[in-house]
Every structure is written in C-alpha cells, then in structure tokens.
Short mmCIF file of C-alpha atoms and ligand atoms in Angstrom, two decimals:
data_model
loop_
_atom_site.label_atom_id
_atom_site.label_comp_id
_atom_site.label_asym_id
_atom_site.label_seq_id
_atom_site.Cartn_x
_atom_site.Cartn_y
_atom_site.Cartn_z
CA MET A 16 -2.51 10.32 -8.18
CA LYS A 17 1.11 11.17 -9.00
CA ARG A 18 4.00 8.59 -9.27
CA SER A 19 5.71 10.55 -6.44
CA ASP A 20 2.74 9.84 -4.11
CA LEU A 21 4.09 6.29 -4.02
CA ALA A 22 7.44 7.37 -2.48
CA VAL A 23 6.92 6.24 1.10
CA TYR A 24 3.75 4.13 1.10
CA PHE A 25 2.72 3.16 4.69
CA ILE A 26 0.43 0.15 5.18
CA MET A 27 -0.94 -0.72 8.55
CA GLY A 28 -3.71 -2.71 10.37
CA THR A 29 -4.41 -3.04 14.17
CA GLU A 30 -2.41 -6.35 14.21
CA ASN A 31 0.74 -4.68 12.90
CA CYS A 32 1.72 -2.47 15.92
CA LYS A 33 1.83 -2.83 19.60
CA ASP A 34 1.42 0.98 20.11
CA GLU A 35 -1.95 2.62 19.63
CA PRO A 36 -2.59 2.44 15.82
CA LEU A 37 -3.89 6.00 15.42
CA VAL A 38 -0.89 7.31 17.36
CA VAL A 39 1.41 5.45 15.02
CA LEU A 40 -0.40 6.68 11.94
CA GLU A 41 -0.34 10.37 13.14
CA ASP A 42 3.43 10.00 13.86
CA ALA A 43 4.01 8.52 10.39
CA LEU A 44 2.01 11.32 8.78
CA LYS A 45 3.91 13.90 10.73
CA SER A 46 7.13 12.15 9.68
CA GLY A 47 6.45 12.33 6.04
CA ILE A 48 4.68 9.20 4.67
CA THR A 49 3.29 10.04 1.25
CA PHE A 50 0.50 7.40 0.93
CA PHE A 51 -1.48 5.32 3.46
CA GLN A 52 -3.34 1.94 3.05
CA LEU A 53 -5.53 0.56 5.84
CA ARG A 54 -5.02 -3.24 5.67
CA GLU A 55 -6.99 -4.89 8.49
CA LYS A 56 -6.27 -8.56 8.52
CA GLY A 57 -5.74 -11.44 10.95
CA ALA A 58 -7.46 -13.35 13.79
CA ASN A 59 -8.27 -10.11 15.84
CA ALA A 60 -9.01 -7.86 12.91
CA LEU A 61 -11.65 -5.31 13.60
CA THR A 62 -14.90 -5.78 11.82
CA GLY A 63 -18.27 -4.14 11.32
CA GLU A 64 -19.00 -0.88 13.22
CA SER A 65 -15.66 -0.83 14.94
CA LEU A 66 -13.79 -1.29 11.69
CA GLU A 67 -15.76 1.51 10.11
CA LYS A 68 -15.04 3.88 13.03
CA PHE A 69 -11.43 3.05 12.91
CA ALA A 70 -11.31 3.58 9.13
CA LEU A 71 -13.00 6.98 9.47
CA ALA A 72 -10.43 8.00 12.10
CA CYS A 73 -7.59 7.02 9.77
CA GLN A 74 -9.27 8.87 6.92
CA THR A 75 -9.64 12.01 9.02
CA LEU A 76 -5.91 11.91 9.92
CA CYS A 77 -4.84 11.43 6.33
CA LYS A 78 -7.10 14.30 5.17
CA GLU A 79 -5.43 16.57 7.78
CA TYR A 80 -1.96 15.78 6.21
CA ASN A 81 -3.21 15.73 2.60
CA VAL A 82 -2.10 12.11 2.12
CA PRO A 83 -4.10 9.64 0.00
CA PHE A 84 -6.09 7.19 2.07
CA ILE A 85 -7.05 3.76 0.55
CA ILE A 86 -8.38 0.57 1.90
CA ASN A 87 -7.08 -2.85 1.14
CA ASP A 88 -9.52 -5.56 -0.10
CA ASN A 89 -12.66 -4.19 1.46
CA VAL A 90 -14.38 -2.62 -1.61
CA GLN A 91 -17.72 -2.02 0.24
CA LEU A 92 -16.10 -0.15 3.10
CA ALA A 93 -14.04 1.93 0.69
CA LEU A 94 -17.12 2.91 -1.20
CA LYS A 95 -19.19 3.55 2.01
CA ILE A 96 -16.73 6.03 3.55
CA ASN A 97 -15.62 7.48 0.19
CA ALA A 98 -11.98 6.49 0.65
CA ASP A 99 -9.56 7.78 -2.03
CA GLY A 100 -9.51 4.26 -3.44
CA VAL A 101 -8.84 0.63 -2.89
CA HIS A 102 -5.99 -1.91 -3.23
CA VAL A 103 -6.90 -5.38 -4.46
CA GLY A 104 -5.12 -8.61 -5.04
CA GLN A 105 -5.40 -11.34 -7.50
CA ASP A 106 -8.06 -13.19 -5.36
CA ASP A 107 -10.30 -10.08 -5.25
CA ALA A 108 -12.86 -9.01 -7.89
CA PRO A 109 -11.59 -8.51 -11.39
CA ILE A 110 -9.95 -5.13 -12.02
CA ALA A 111 -12.58 -4.14 -14.70
CA GLN A 112 -15.35 -4.42 -12.08
CA ILE A 113 -13.30 -2.60 -9.41
CA ARG A 114 -12.39 0.11 -11.96
CA GLU A 115 -15.93 1.04 -12.74
CA GLN A 116 -16.93 1.07 -9.00
CA PHE A 117 -14.11 3.45 -8.26
CA ASN A 118 -14.46 5.92 -11.14
CA GLY A 119 -11.99 8.72 -10.52
CA LYS A 120 -10.58 7.08 -7.48
CA ILE A 121 -7.25 5.18 -6.95
CA VAL A 122 -7.23 1.44 -7.79
CA GLY A 123 -4.06 -0.40 -6.93
CA VAL A 124 -3.37 -4.05 -7.86
CA SER A 125 -0.86 -6.55 -6.58
CA VAL A 126 0.88 -8.31 -9.41
CA HIS A 127 3.69 -11.08 -9.47
CA ASN A 128 4.18 -11.84 -13.21
CA ASP A 129 3.99 -10.44 -16.69
CA GLU A 130 0.42 -11.71 -17.35
CA GLU A 131 -0.97 -10.19 -14.05
CA MET A 132 0.90 -6.95 -14.86
CA LYS A 133 -0.70 -6.85 -18.41
CA VAL A 134 -4.15 -7.46 -17.05
CA ALA A 135 -3.78 -4.79 -14.37
CA VAL A 136 -2.35 -2.04 -16.68
CA GLU A 137 -4.90 -2.82 -19.50
CA GLY A 138 -7.69 -3.00 -16.85
CA GLY A 139 -7.08 0.62 -15.76
CA ALA A 140 -5.12 0.16 -12.55
CA ASP A 141 -3.58 3.45 -11.24
CA TYR A 142 -0.48 1.62 -9.90
CA VAL A 143 0.78 -1.93 -9.12
CA GLY A 144 2.39 -3.40 -6.03
CA ILE A 145 5.11 -5.84 -6.81
CA GLY A 146 6.44 -8.19 -4.13
CA PRO A 147 7.31 -9.67 -1.77
CA ILE A 148 10.76 -8.38 -2.75
CA TYR A 149 12.35 -9.78 0.52
CA GLU A 150 11.18 -12.09 3.19
CA THR A 151 8.31 -10.60 5.11
CA GLN A 152 6.80 -11.34 8.59
CA SER A 153 3.67 -9.27 7.91
CA LYS A 154 1.81 -11.39 5.42
CA ALA A 155 1.08 -14.93 6.40
CA ASP A 156 0.22 -16.17 2.87
CA ALA A 157 3.00 -14.23 1.13
CA LYS A 158 4.69 -15.86 -1.85
CA PRO A 159 8.47 -16.53 -1.66
CA ALA A 160 10.69 -13.47 -1.74
CA ALA A 161 11.24 -12.72 -5.35
CA GLY A 162 13.99 -10.15 -5.22
CA VAL A 163 13.95 -7.27 -7.74
CA SER A 164 14.09 -9.18 -11.00
CA PHE A 165 10.41 -9.10 -11.88
CA LEU A 166 10.17 -5.45 -10.61
CA SER A 167 13.11 -4.59 -12.96
CA LYS A 168 11.38 -6.32 -15.90
CA ALA A 169 8.06 -4.61 -15.21
CA ARG A 170 9.83 -1.31 -15.29
CA ARG A 171 11.52 -2.11 -18.61
CA ASP A 172 8.19 -3.20 -20.10
CA TYR A 173 6.14 -0.25 -18.67
CA GLN A 174 8.60 2.71 -18.43
CA ASP A 175 6.11 5.21 -17.10
CA PHE A 176 3.62 3.09 -15.10
CA PRO A 177 3.47 3.70 -11.31
CA ILE A 178 5.10 0.74 -9.50
CA VAL A 179 5.63 0.36 -5.76
CA GLY A 180 7.80 -2.48 -4.27
CA ILE A 181 6.65 -4.30 -1.14
CA GLY A 182 7.79 -6.99 1.28
CA GLY A 183 10.53 -7.00 3.91
CA ILE A 184 11.60 -3.47 2.81
CA THR A 185 13.77 -1.61 5.37
CA THR A 186 16.10 1.41 5.45
CA GLU A 187 18.94 -1.09 4.57
CA ASN A 188 17.51 -2.36 1.28
CA ALA A 189 15.03 0.39 0.05
CA SER A 190 17.75 1.86 -2.24
CA GLU A 191 18.00 -1.46 -4.11
CA VAL A 192 14.21 -1.44 -4.71
CA LEU A 193 14.28 2.13 -5.98
CA ALA A 194 17.41 1.41 -8.14
CA ALA A 195 15.40 -1.48 -9.78
CA GLY A 196 12.83 1.08 -11.00
CA ALA A 197 10.19 1.37 -8.29
CA ASP A 198 8.60 4.76 -7.81
CA GLY A 199 8.41 4.07 -4.09
CA VAL A 200 8.36 1.57 -1.32
CA ALA A 201 5.44 0.09 0.57
CA VAL A 202 6.27 -0.80 4.13
CA ILE A 203 4.49 -2.16 7.17
CA SER A 204 6.88 -3.25 9.92
CA ALA A 205 9.85 -0.98 9.30
CA ILE A 206 7.66 1.98 9.98
CA CYS A 207 5.34 0.42 12.62
CA GLN A 208 8.36 -0.71 14.69
CA SER A 209 10.52 2.34 14.15
CA ALA A 210 11.93 4.15 17.14
CA ASP A 211 12.46 7.38 15.04
CA ARG A 212 9.86 7.42 12.15
CA ARG A 213 11.11 10.68 10.80
CA GLU A 214 14.74 9.21 10.33
CA THR A 215 13.26 5.91 9.04
CA ILE A 216 11.01 7.60 6.49
CA ASN A 217 13.90 9.76 5.25
CA LEU A 218 16.09 6.70 4.83
CA LEU A 219 13.37 4.98 2.82
CA LYS A 220 13.42 7.69 0.11
C1 TZP B 308 1.00 -6.79 2.28
C2 TZP B 308 2.21 -7.54 1.62
N1 TZP B 308 2.23 -7.92 0.37
C3 TZP B 308 3.42 -8.51 -0.02
S1 TZP B 308 4.46 -8.49 1.34
C4 TZP B 308 3.35 -7.65 2.35
C5 TZP B 308 3.74 -7.30 3.75
C6 TZP B 308 4.72 -6.22 3.83
O1 TZP B 308 5.03 -5.99 5.23
P1 TZP B 308 6.49 -5.71 5.71
O2 TZP B 308 6.89 -4.30 5.20
O3 TZP B 308 6.43 -5.57 7.22
O4 TZP B 308 7.49 -6.74 5.22
C1 ICP B 309 -0.43 -7.07 -1.13
C2 ICP B 309 -0.15 -5.71 -1.41
C3 ICP B 309 0.74 -5.44 -2.44
N1 ICP B 309 1.03 -4.08 -2.64
C4 ICP B 309 0.49 -3.04 -1.96
C5 ICP B 309 0.80 -1.70 -2.23
N2 ICP B 309 -0.52 -3.37 -1.02
C6 ICP B 309 -0.79 -4.58 -0.67
N3 ICP B 309 -1.62 -4.85 0.17
MG1 MG B 310 -6.32 -9.01 -1.06
#
C-alpha cells in the first residue's frame, strides 16, 4: 500500500445510498476513487450468504479498476474472500492479533489520541484513520467532531506514517484536512450522494 492510495478513500455499505450500491461503487471507481472499504452496518445490514455475495461483487469491481478492497470490522469475511485487508476500530481485536492474521495484507486502524496512535503504529498498522474531523451523519456512535488538531499532531509526531482523515468531509473542507497533514480523505456521504462523482472526487484531492 502506498500513501497515495489513501487520496480518495470511499467507504460504503448498503445503508449509505438510496441508489443501487454496486452501481454507485462502479461509478465511484470510474470517477477515480483510490481505495474502497465495505462497511456494512445498521439495522438492515446484509449478513451471511447475502453479505458474502455482495462483498464478492464489490471485490470483483475493485479488482477491475485495480483499487484496494478492504472490509470494515468483519475479519472472518475479509479472510474468507481474501480481501486486500481489513479496517478495525478500538473495540475490535488487538492490532497484534489482526496483524498476524493478515500477513502481507492491509490493516487499517481508527485512532483518536496519542496512545491509540502509538499502539497502532507499533502494532504494525499500515495506516490510521483519524476522525470524526467534522460532524457526521453516517456513524451513529461517532465521537464528537474533533477538528484537525489531533490529525495535525499525529502528522508532527509521525511524519511519514499513512494517515487518512474521516468524518463529515466534503468538497468544501477536504483541503483543510489535507493541509493538516492527511495523505487523503475517507468519505461516505459526499460520494454516495454526489450528483457528479467525477467532479466531487476531483474536488476531494
Ligand atoms: C466511519 C466513520 N468514522 C468516523 S466518522 C465516520 C463516518 C463518515 O461518513 P461521512 O463521510 O458521511 O461523514
Ligand atoms: C471508523 C473508521 C475510521 N477510518 C476509516 C478509514 N474507516 C473507518 N471505518
Ligand atoms: Mg469497528
């Protein structure tokens, strides 16, 4: 994984878009996303066989466009379908355990403070997600918007470590996140709800 892979990091689950999810994903891939995470959450989330089929369809599309495909939280599914990696939060298994299960694959970790950052970096994470930067409608249990201050500090402390910002990021505020030191922006609604994904994605860079 290259730091530049994090430039426009699309995250989606079936709950995030009213249009057909695979149509949205293919349009986003055509429009230039550089990284994709399947994050299937919420009351009507797909499970079992239907989730696996959906994940395989997403993986196939990402392969066609040579874009990394990772899965949020669901370590077993990521291993089963040989995804390019996994993204885990602080409430998932310890990074050391995930790291050895995903040898040679991408392991991303959500971090919110110096201690979590240290543990993730030393535990062998390939990148960290920092946020929510701004208010978000897409994560029910999100912490309060933190702004870019911690992201800026993480960049000062780890000058070469891959960092992606997340949370309420739009074409209006993406430049602030990048200026604070992020390698890229992770986005759900601004891309899902975009009327012109190519324009949106170009404005997120
Ligand atoms: C998964 C996640 N983690 C922190 S905020 C968030 C949701 C981001 O969604 P949006 O880009 O629509 O604000
Ligand atoms: C919570 C998250 C934070 N950061 C990223 C990149 N993905 C997530 N699901
Ligand atoms: Mg999680």
